[in-house]
Each structure stands twice: as C-alpha cells, then as structure tokens.
C-alpha cells in the first residue's frame, strides 16, 4: 500500500484548494468576504427564524442595519448592480407578503411564493456573477497601469521631484500588496517614506523567502532607523552570562525558524516523511534494515518541524506601528498613557486582540498597551 503515501499530498491539496482560494479571496476582496459571511449567517439563522434570517442576510449582504432593511433600499442597490428585474419583483413580492402576513386578519391564506432560501440562492448567483465578470475582463482590456510600471515611473522622477513620486510609490505599493508581492510592496513603501508599512510587508515576505539576504538587510536597516527602542529583551543585554550565550543563539534560531512560511515547513515535513518511507522500502527491498540512529534522527527532525508548526498556530499575530500614536492602558482615550512618550512608525509588537477600534499589543519588553487600530497594521 505504499502508493497511498504518494497520492496523499495531491489528494490533500485538492481537498483544501477550494478552502485556500476562498480564504485568500476573502482577505483580498472585502465585498466577497461580506457576501460569504452573509450567506453563512443566513443558513445558520434560517434553522430557527427564516423571516429574521432573511433581514439579517440582506443587512449583511448590502452593509446595512437590520432595522433599516426595506424593499426600497434593497431594490435601489439591486438596480445599481443590474440584477434581473424578475428577481427584484420576486423580492418585492416577498416584502409585500411579509407585510400582509403581519397585518392581515387571522386565517387569511398566504400566496404561494418562492421561499427565502430560493431567493438567497438566486441573489448569490446573480450578484457574484456580476462581481466575477469584471475581474475576469480587467486583465484582457489592458488599460490599467501595472504596479511595476507605476514603480518605474516613480523611480524616474524620485531624485528630481520626490513630492510627485511619493503618491506613485504609494499606488504601486497598494498594487503589489493586492498581488501579494510583499517584497516589492515593501520597497515601494520604503521609497514612499512609510517605514512602518514597508517593515510589515518585509516581515510578510520573510516567511516566504527566509534565505533572501537583501530582504534581511532591508529589515535590519529599517529597525536601525526607527525612533523607538522599546523593550529590548533582557536576554540581549551586554551583560549576558557566557553560559547563557548558546541558549540565546538557540532561542534566536528557533524564533527565526518559526517565521518561515508554514508552507515551507510543511513541505519539508512532507519531504522528510516521503524520504523516510522511500528509504525504508528501498532497504527492505534488498533485505536490509535501517539503523536505529537514522530512525532517531528522522524522528527528531520530524518532531521539530511539527512542533514549529504547532507553535506558530498558538502564537498571536504580529503588528507594526505605521504612524506616531499614543499607547493607552485600556481601549479608549479615557485611560491613561502607558508610556511617557509616543510610539513611532516601525515599532513591532504582538497583536493580541481588537476592541472598539483599539489593538491590545504586547511589546518586546513584555509590557502591554492599547494602540489605535488606524495607527497599526497587521503583518500579512
């Protein structure tokens, strides 16, 4: 049954491919994410109250308040998106039937209309088709300027007209971020003098390109230029004892290894797993056994890779300050200042949670504070 181990990785990829695509599109397309959330909430709520689930679905789908959902509001948005008039008429009938059922005398027979579930399915097909078609036609028209072209235009005038180049760098950076070209986005933000966003994109690329020397140099340069030196861990102090030095190196290596992309570490684990089985089958084919020390080495390597993947899932996300901001003791301006001075761009922290537009941050010295969400960016 060794063929099972060859088929397992591609079968697993085929099973997870749709979920990965859905997750990535939700992250890059807020409209698609809102639509997916609306459909998911509808199917959950429809089990208990279909009428309320219908209003909540429309509110989520069109970014409205549930109490403000009316036919006039929904119809105007549907016409703007050029939805089939017959579908709009069916939705109008549904609203009228709901009003009739609420105010008509008891015993009045209800007309036979499409169910809310059928209307939701038709809305999903109609609106998503309209969203997908422009996305498919956009590359064909070729009328837009690519991020690379915008970056090249900015570089041409950067030396002579830096003020005019800055918005071009910003536009290029946003385009690179949409394409998940984080290294190029980081370079664009750097030339736009936004070191916070540049560092966030460099950190995102660091997990995918851990051996990129130029990338590591860029990260080190931004860290050396930032205004705040908040919380250098005590383990990095000059007075560290000699016996602790190897452990500090080991800890630094483990942290750096944990920043590798989960895809790279997962690929290494799969490669190690497959190599172990191939070695086992090859040795058994010639009538020999694998020495115990080799099994121990392979097992330890697989264990370390598995532990690093589990540790990454348990650790909180990381964030970077992108503009000067105050740090508060709680999520609001009513709380006192956590530090005597403000925090500046490119300060890194652990992103714990978000409450009412404030991010609960853990800084490198293990102190905690609350930062305005608009002044921070989460590392992709």
GROMACS .gro file of C-alpha atoms in nm:
model
  380
    1UNK     CA    1   0.000   0.000   0.000
    2UNK     CA    2   0.293   0.237  -0.047
    3UNK     CA    3   0.109   0.410  -0.333
    4UNK     CA    4  -0.119   0.568  -0.072
    5UNK     CA    5   0.166   0.786   0.056
    6UNK     CA    6   0.234   0.917  -0.294
    7UNK     CA    7  -0.128   1.005  -0.353
    8UNK     CA    8  -0.191   1.157  -0.009
    9UNK     CA    9  -0.025   1.501  -0.071
   10UNK     CA   10  -0.200   1.578  -0.405
   11UNK     CA   11  -0.532   1.446  -0.273
   12UNK     CA   12  -0.497   1.664   0.037
   13UNK     CA   13  -0.417   1.965  -0.182
   14UNK     CA   14  -0.723   1.901  -0.400
   15UNK     CA   15  -0.939   1.879  -0.088
   16UNK     CA   16  -0.802   2.201   0.062
   17UNK     CA   17  -0.756   2.401  -0.259
   18UNK     CA   18  -1.109   2.543  -0.260
   19UNK     CA   19  -1.079   2.646   0.105
   20UNK     CA   20  -0.741   2.817   0.043
   21UNK     CA   21  -0.884   3.001  -0.256
   22UNK     CA   22  -1.187   3.111  -0.053
   23UNK     CA   23  -0.969   3.229   0.237
   24UNK     CA   24  -0.733   3.427   0.014
   25UNK     CA   25  -1.018   3.591  -0.175
   26UNK     CA   26  -1.192   3.688   0.150
   27UNK     CA   27  -0.871   3.857   0.262
   28UNK     CA   28  -0.824   4.048  -0.064
   29UNK     CA   29  -1.187   4.124  -0.157
   30UNK     CA   30  -1.399   4.280   0.123
   31UNK     CA   31  -1.718   4.259  -0.087
   32UNK     CA   32  -1.671   3.886  -0.140
   33UNK     CA   33  -1.594   3.836   0.231
   34UNK     CA   34  -1.910   4.024   0.330
   35UNK     CA   35  -2.118   3.818   0.086
   36UNK     CA   36  -1.976   3.489   0.215
   37UNK     CA   37  -2.042   3.591   0.574
   38UNK     CA   38  -2.398   3.692   0.488
   39UNK     CA   39  -2.474   3.356   0.325
   40UNK     CA   40  -2.317   3.164   0.612
   41UNK     CA   41  -2.513   3.357   0.877
   42UNK     CA   42  -2.836   3.309   0.683
   43UNK     CA   43  -2.805   2.930   0.669
   44UNK     CA   44  -2.732   2.923   1.042
   45UNK     CA   45  -3.018   3.153   1.142
   46UNK     CA   46  -3.275   3.009   0.897
   47UNK     CA   47  -3.299   2.695   1.111
   48UNK     CA   48  -3.470   2.899   1.385
   49UNK     CA   49  -3.638   3.203   1.226
   50UNK     CA   50  -3.647   3.236   0.847
   51UNK     CA   51  -3.801   3.583   0.848
   52UNK     CA   52  -3.536   3.729   1.078
   53UNK     CA   53  -3.263   3.538   0.893
   54UNK     CA   54  -3.379   3.697   0.565
   55UNK     CA   55  -3.350   4.052   0.705
   56UNK     CA   56  -3.011   3.978   0.862
   57UNK     CA   57  -2.890   3.833   0.531
   58UNK     CA   58  -2.988   4.146   0.338
   59UNK     CA   59  -2.829   4.366   0.604
   60UNK     CA   60  -2.501   4.175   0.586
   61UNK     CA   61  -2.511   4.146   0.207
   62UNK     CA   62  -2.553   4.519   0.145
   63UNK     CA   63  -2.378   4.652   0.457
   64UNK     CA   64  -2.694   4.787   0.621
   65UNK     CA   65  -2.850   4.786   0.965
   66UNK     CA   66  -3.105   4.507   1.008
   67UNK     CA   67  -3.371   4.753   1.126
   68UNK     CA   68  -3.314   4.970   0.817
   69UNK     CA   69  -3.374   4.690   0.565
   70UNK     CA   70  -3.666   4.788   0.341
   71UNK     CA   71  -3.763   4.696  -0.012
   72UNK     CA   72  -3.686   5.047  -0.139
   73UNK     CA   73  -3.329   5.035  -0.005
   74UNK     CA   74  -3.260   4.683  -0.129
   75UNK     CA   75  -3.420   4.743  -0.469
   76UNK     CA   76  -3.210   5.054  -0.530
   77UNK     CA   77  -2.889   4.859  -0.465
   78UNK     CA   78  -3.002   4.569  -0.681
   79UNK     CA   79  -3.082   4.801  -0.971
   80UNK     CA   80  -2.740   4.965  -0.936
   81UNK     CA   81  -2.587   4.618  -0.978
   82UNK     CA   82  -2.814   4.545  -1.278
   83UNK     CA   83  -2.981   4.240  -1.126
   84UNK     CA   84  -3.254   4.064  -1.323
   85UNK     CA   85  -3.584   4.262  -1.288
   86UNK     CA   86  -3.777   3.937  -1.232
   87UNK     CA   87  -3.566   3.864  -0.926
   88UNK     CA   88  -3.626   4.218  -0.797
   89UNK     CA   89  -4.000   4.166  -0.849
   90UNK     CA   90  -3.989   3.838  -0.652
   91UNK     CA   91  -3.811   4.017  -0.367
   92UNK     CA   92  -4.077   4.290  -0.374
   93UNK     CA   93  -4.349   4.024  -0.354
   94UNK     CA   94  -4.172   3.870  -0.058
   95UNK     CA   95  -4.167   4.202   0.129
   96UNK     CA   96  -4.535   4.260   0.047
   97UNK     CA   97  -4.629   3.911   0.162
   98UNK     CA   98  -4.443   3.967   0.489
   99UNK     CA   99  -4.637   4.289   0.550
  100UNK     CA  100  -4.964   4.118   0.459
  101UNK     CA  101  -4.894   3.831   0.695
  102UNK     CA  102  -4.820   4.076   0.973
  103UNK     CA  103  -5.126   4.300   0.935
  104UNK     CA  104  -5.388   4.078   0.764
  105UNK     CA  105  -5.667   3.920   0.971
  106UNK     CA  106  -5.612   3.573   1.108
  107UNK     CA  107  -5.695   3.295   0.867
  108UNK     CA  108  -5.607   3.489   0.551
  109UNK     CA  109  -5.447   3.240   0.309
  110UNK     CA  110  -5.091   3.321   0.214
  111UNK     CA  111  -4.999   3.328  -0.157
  112UNK     CA  112  -4.756   3.070  -0.285
  113UNK     CA  113  -4.424   3.247  -0.341
  114UNK     CA  114  -4.058   3.136  -0.369
  115UNK     CA  115  -3.905   3.060  -0.031
  116UNK     CA  116  -3.643   3.285   0.123
  117UNK     CA  117  -3.385   3.010   0.071
  118UNK     CA  118  -3.456   3.011  -0.303
  119UNK     CA  119  -3.431   3.391  -0.314
  120UNK     CA  120  -3.097   3.380  -0.130
  121UNK     CA  121  -2.959   3.126  -0.376
  122UNK     CA  122  -3.072   3.336  -0.673
  123UNK     CA  123  -2.923   3.650  -0.521
  124UNK     CA  124  -2.591   3.478  -0.461
  125UNK     CA  125  -2.573   3.356  -0.820
  126UNK     CA  126  -2.679   3.691  -0.968
  127UNK     CA  127  -2.458   3.923  -0.765
  128UNK     CA  128  -2.146   3.707  -0.754
  129UNK     CA  129  -2.160   3.665  -1.132
  130UNK     CA  130  -2.160   4.042  -1.170
  131UNK     CA  131  -1.862   4.069  -0.935
  132UNK     CA  132  -1.662   3.794  -1.106
  133UNK     CA  133  -1.711   3.903  -1.469
  134UNK     CA  134  -1.539   4.247  -1.435
  135UNK     CA  135  -1.250   4.077  -1.256
  136UNK     CA  136  -1.209   3.839  -1.550
  137UNK     CA  137  -1.232   4.115  -1.809
  138UNK     CA  138  -0.993   4.355  -1.638
  139UNK     CA  139  -0.665   4.187  -1.746
  140UNK     CA  140  -0.796   4.146  -2.102
  141UNK     CA  141  -0.860   4.516  -2.160
  142UNK     CA  142  -0.503   4.606  -2.066
  143UNK     CA  143  -0.598   4.968  -1.994
  144UNK     CA  144  -0.468   4.980  -1.636
  145UNK     CA  145  -0.111   5.057  -1.534
  146UNK     CA  146   0.065   4.768  -1.360
  147UNK     CA  147   0.238   4.820  -1.025
  148UNK     CA  148   0.578   4.759  -1.189
  149UNK     CA  149   0.512   5.033  -1.443
  150UNK     CA  150   0.396   5.270  -1.170
  151UNK     CA  151   0.706   5.193  -0.965
  152UNK     CA  152   0.928   5.257  -1.267
  153UNK     CA  153   0.756   5.594  -1.328
  154UNK     CA  154   0.812   5.692  -0.967
  155UNK     CA  155   1.180   5.595  -0.977
  156UNK     CA  156   1.236   5.813  -1.284
  157UNK     CA  157   1.127   6.129  -1.102
  158UNK     CA  158   1.224   6.030  -0.749
  159UNK     CA  159   1.553   6.221  -0.748
  160UNK     CA  160   1.425   6.541  -0.909
  161UNK     CA  161   1.062   6.553  -0.786
  162UNK     CA  162   1.029   6.348  -0.466
  163UNK     CA  163   0.692   6.502  -0.372
  164UNK     CA  164   0.538   6.394  -0.703
  165UNK     CA  165   0.698   6.048  -0.681
  166UNK     CA  166   0.558   5.969  -0.337
  167UNK     CA  167   0.192   5.914  -0.444
  168UNK     CA  168   0.316   5.699  -0.734
  169UNK     CA  169   0.514   5.482  -0.492
  170UNK     CA  170   0.205   5.454  -0.273
  171UNK     CA  171  -0.012   5.346  -0.566
  172UNK     CA  172   0.250   5.090  -0.671
  173UNK     CA  173   0.269   4.956  -0.315
  174UNK     CA  174  -0.107   4.904  -0.296
  175UNK     CA  175  -0.098   4.721  -0.628
  176UNK     CA  176   0.185   4.496  -0.515
  177UNK     CA  177   0.000   4.419  -0.191
  178UNK     CA  178  -0.307   4.312  -0.390
  179UNK     CA  179  -0.083   4.074  -0.585
  180UNK     CA  180   0.084   3.954  -0.260
  181UNK     CA  181   0.420   4.068  -0.396
  182UNK     CA  182   0.523   4.174  -0.046
  183UNK     CA  183   0.892   4.238  -0.116
  184UNK     CA  184   0.813   4.479  -0.399
  185UNK     CA  185   0.540   4.636  -0.185
  186UNK     CA  186   0.791   4.686   0.095
  187UNK     CA  187   1.035   4.856  -0.145
  188UNK     CA  188   0.757   5.085  -0.270
  189UNK     CA  189   0.651   5.182   0.083
  190UNK     CA  190   1.017   5.242   0.174
  191UNK     CA  191   1.062   5.491  -0.112
  192UNK     CA  192   0.730   5.647  -0.011
  193UNK     CA  193   0.889   5.715   0.331
  194UNK     CA  194   0.641   5.486   0.509
  195UNK     CA  195   0.879   5.266   0.705
  196UNK     CA  196   0.602   5.107   0.912
  197UNK     CA  197   0.417   4.960   0.614
  198UNK     CA  198   0.748   4.872   0.450
  199UNK     CA  199   0.855   4.670   0.753
  200UNK     CA  200   0.517   4.493   0.769
  201UNK     CA  201   0.549   4.381   0.406
  202UNK     CA  202   0.912   4.280   0.450
  203UNK     CA  203   0.809   4.069   0.751
  204UNK     CA  204   0.535   3.906   0.542
  205UNK     CA  205   0.787   3.822   0.269
  206UNK     CA  206   1.035   3.696   0.529
  207UNK     CA  207   0.820   3.390   0.596
  208UNK     CA  208   0.815   3.302   0.225
  209UNK     CA  209   1.181   3.384   0.147
  210UNK     CA  210   1.379   3.307   0.463
  211UNK     CA  211   1.712   3.292   0.274
  212UNK     CA  212   1.681   3.626   0.093
  213UNK     CA  213   1.988   3.823   0.204
  214UNK     CA  214   1.863   4.151   0.055
  215UNK     CA  215   1.538   4.113   0.244
  216UNK     CA  216   1.715   4.058   0.577
  217UNK     CA  217   1.933   4.363   0.514
  218UNK     CA  218   1.626   4.576   0.441
  219UNK     CA  219   1.459   4.464   0.766
  220UNK     CA  220   1.776   4.531   0.965
  221UNK     CA  221   1.812   4.877   0.811
  222UNK     CA  222   1.456   4.983   0.897
  223UNK     CA  223   1.495   4.853   1.252
  224UNK     CA  224   1.815   5.053   1.290
  225UNK     CA  225   1.643   5.373   1.172
  226UNK     CA  226   1.327   5.362   1.381
  227UNK     CA  227   1.291   5.614   1.661
  228UNK     CA  228   1.172   5.378   1.936
  229UNK     CA  229   1.392   5.117   2.102
  230UNK     CA  230   1.110   4.980   2.313
  231UNK     CA  231   1.181   4.680   2.520
  232UNK     CA  232   1.500   4.518   2.401
  233UNK     CA  233   1.467   4.177   2.571
  234UNK     CA  234   1.693   4.133   2.872
  235UNK     CA  235   1.850   3.829   2.709
  236UNK     CA  236   2.012   4.058   2.453
  237UNK     CA  237   2.178   4.284   2.710
  238UNK     CA  238   2.553   4.330   2.705
  239UNK     CA  239   2.595   4.178   3.050
  240UNK     CA  240   2.464   3.838   2.949
  241UNK     CA  241   2.649   3.549   3.106
  242UNK     CA  242   2.868   3.335   2.889
  243UNK     CA  243   2.690   3.012   2.982
  244UNK     CA  244   2.359   3.153   2.854
  245UNK     CA  245   2.501   3.257   2.517
  246UNK     CA  246   2.441   2.921   2.340
  247UNK     CA  247   2.083   2.913   2.468
  248UNK     CA  248   2.025   3.266   2.340
  249UNK     CA  249   2.154   3.161   1.998
  250UNK     CA  250   1.933   2.852   2.003
  251UNK     CA  251   1.631   3.060   2.104
  252UNK     CA  252   1.704   3.314   1.830
  253UNK     CA  253   1.733   3.034   1.573
  254UNK     CA  254   1.403   2.881   1.686
  255UNK     CA  255   1.224   3.216   1.662
  256UNK     CA  256   1.371   3.280   1.318
  257UNK     CA  257   1.280   2.928   1.207
  258UNK     CA  258   0.924   2.981   1.331
  259UNK     CA  259   0.893   3.280   1.095
  260UNK     CA  260   0.938   3.059   0.793
  261UNK     CA  261   0.624   3.013   0.592
  262UNK     CA  262   0.408   2.722   0.715
  263UNK     CA  263   0.404   2.606   0.353
  264UNK     CA  264   0.784   2.572   0.352
  265UNK     CA  265   0.796   2.391   0.687
  266UNK     CA  266   0.501   2.173   0.590
  267UNK     CA  267   0.675   2.092   0.262
  268UNK     CA  268   0.992   1.996   0.448
  269UNK     CA  269   0.790   1.772   0.678
  270UNK     CA  270   0.618   1.605   0.383
  271UNK     CA  271   0.953   1.564   0.207
  272UNK     CA  272   1.107   1.412   0.518
  273UNK     CA  273   0.808   1.182   0.559
  274UNK     CA  274   0.826   1.064   0.198
  275UNK     CA  275   1.206   1.023   0.213
  276UNK     CA  276   1.173   0.807   0.524
  277UNK     CA  277   0.926   0.578   0.356
  278UNK     CA  278   1.134   0.555   0.038
  279UNK     CA  279   1.443   0.472   0.240
  280UNK     CA  280   1.252   0.210   0.438
  281UNK     CA  281   1.110   0.045   0.124
  282UNK     CA  282   1.446   0.052  -0.055
  283UNK     CA  283   1.627  -0.110   0.237
  284UNK     CA  284   1.359  -0.375   0.278
  285UNK     CA  285   1.371  -0.449  -0.096
  286UNK     CA  286   1.737  -0.553  -0.065
  287UNK     CA  287   1.672  -0.740   0.259
  288UNK     CA  288   1.831  -0.490   0.499
  289UNK     CA  289   1.710  -0.282   0.790
  290UNK     CA  290   1.760   0.086   0.860
  291UNK     CA  291   1.992   0.156   1.155
  292UNK     CA  292   1.820   0.286   1.467
  293UNK     CA  293   2.024   0.608   1.473
  294UNK     CA  294   1.883   0.706   1.132
  295UNK     CA  295   1.528   0.649   1.255
  296UNK     CA  296   1.602   0.860   1.562
  297UNK     CA  297   1.746   1.143   1.350
  298UNK     CA  298   1.448   1.140   1.113
  299UNK     CA  299   1.206   1.126   1.405
  300UNK     CA  300   1.369   1.422   1.582
  301UNK     CA  301   1.370   1.628   1.263
  302UNK     CA  302   1.001   1.549   1.201
  303UNK     CA  303   0.919   1.630   1.564
  304UNK     CA  304   1.093   1.968   1.545
  305UNK     CA  305   0.909   2.057   1.225
  306UNK     CA  306   0.576   1.951   1.377
  307UNK     CA  307   0.642   2.148   1.695
  308UNK     CA  308   0.731   2.459   1.497
  309UNK     CA  309   0.405   2.435   1.302
  310UNK     CA  310   0.201   2.389   1.620
  311UNK     CA  311   0.386   2.674   1.793
  312UNK     CA  312   0.315   2.907   1.502
  313UNK     CA  313  -0.058   2.836   1.526
  314UNK     CA  314  -0.058   2.910   1.901
  315UNK     CA  315   0.138   3.236   1.883
  316UNK     CA  316  -0.053   3.562   1.835
  317UNK     CA  317  -0.022   3.758   1.514
  318UNK     CA  318   0.231   4.037   1.483
  319UNK     CA  319   0.175   4.402   1.405
  320UNK     CA  320   0.371   4.714   1.318
  321UNK     CA  321   0.302   5.078   1.406
  322UNK     CA  322   0.264   5.281   1.085
  323UNK     CA  323   0.221   5.629   1.232
  324UNK     CA  324   0.302   5.808   1.555
  325UNK     CA  325   0.045   5.712   1.817
  326UNK     CA  326  -0.012   5.715   2.190
  327UNK     CA  327  -0.022   5.393   2.393
  328UNK     CA  328  -0.305   5.372   2.646
  329UNK     CA  329  -0.366   5.149   2.948
  330UNK     CA  330  -0.706   5.050   2.810
  331UNK     CA  331  -0.912   5.053   2.490
  332UNK     CA  332  -1.006   5.421   2.485
  333UNK     CA  333  -0.897   5.778   2.540
  334UNK     CA  334  -1.040   5.768   2.893
  335UNK     CA  335  -0.747   5.551   3.003
  336UNK     CA  336  -0.411   5.694   3.097
  337UNK     CA  337  -0.094   5.685   2.891
  338UNK     CA  338   0.101   5.361   2.910
  339UNK     CA  339   0.433   5.533   2.831
  340UNK     CA  340   0.561   5.885   2.880
  341UNK     CA  341   0.643   5.923   2.510
  342UNK     CA  342   0.459   5.834   2.190
  343UNK     CA  343   0.530   5.527   1.980
  344UNK     CA  344   0.663   5.592   1.630
  345UNK     CA  345   0.646   5.412   1.298
  346UNK     CA  346   0.811   5.070   1.254
  347UNK     CA  347   0.769   4.970   1.620
  348UNK     CA  348   0.687   4.598   1.628
  349UNK     CA  349   0.454   4.420   1.869
  350UNK     CA  350   0.238   4.111   1.916
  351UNK     CA  351  -0.124   4.161   1.805
  352UNK     CA  352  -0.337   4.010   2.083
  353UNK     CA  353  -0.693   4.134   2.017
  354UNK     CA  354  -0.903   4.425   1.893
  355UNK     CA  355  -1.172   4.605   2.093
  356UNK     CA  356  -1.368   4.908   1.976
  357UNK     CA  357  -1.102   5.019   1.731
  358UNK     CA  358  -0.811   4.965   1.973
  359UNK     CA  359  -0.545   4.694   1.943
  360UNK     CA  360  -0.419   4.517   2.253
  361UNK     CA  361  -0.044   4.500   2.189
  362UNK     CA  362   0.240   4.320   2.364
  363UNK     CA  363   0.572   4.495   2.308
  364UNK     CA  364   0.914   4.322   2.303
  365UNK     CA  365   0.981   4.406   2.670
  366UNK     CA  366   0.662   4.208   2.759
  367UNK     CA  367   0.476   4.526   2.856
  368UNK     CA  368   0.121   4.560   2.721
  369UNK     CA  369  -0.066   4.862   2.593
  370UNK     CA  370  -0.359   4.959   2.372
  371UNK     CA  371  -0.294   5.128   2.036
  372UNK     CA  372  -0.534   5.287   1.790
  373UNK     CA  373  -0.615   5.035   1.517
  374UNK     CA  374  -0.582   5.300   1.246
  375UNK     CA  375  -0.221   5.361   1.356
  376UNK     CA  376  -0.120   4.996   1.321
  377UNK     CA  377  -0.111   4.732   1.053
  378UNK     CA  378  -0.118   4.359   1.098
  379UNK     CA  379   0.165   4.163   0.937
  380UNK     CA  380   0.001   3.973   0.645
   0.00000   0.00000   0.00000
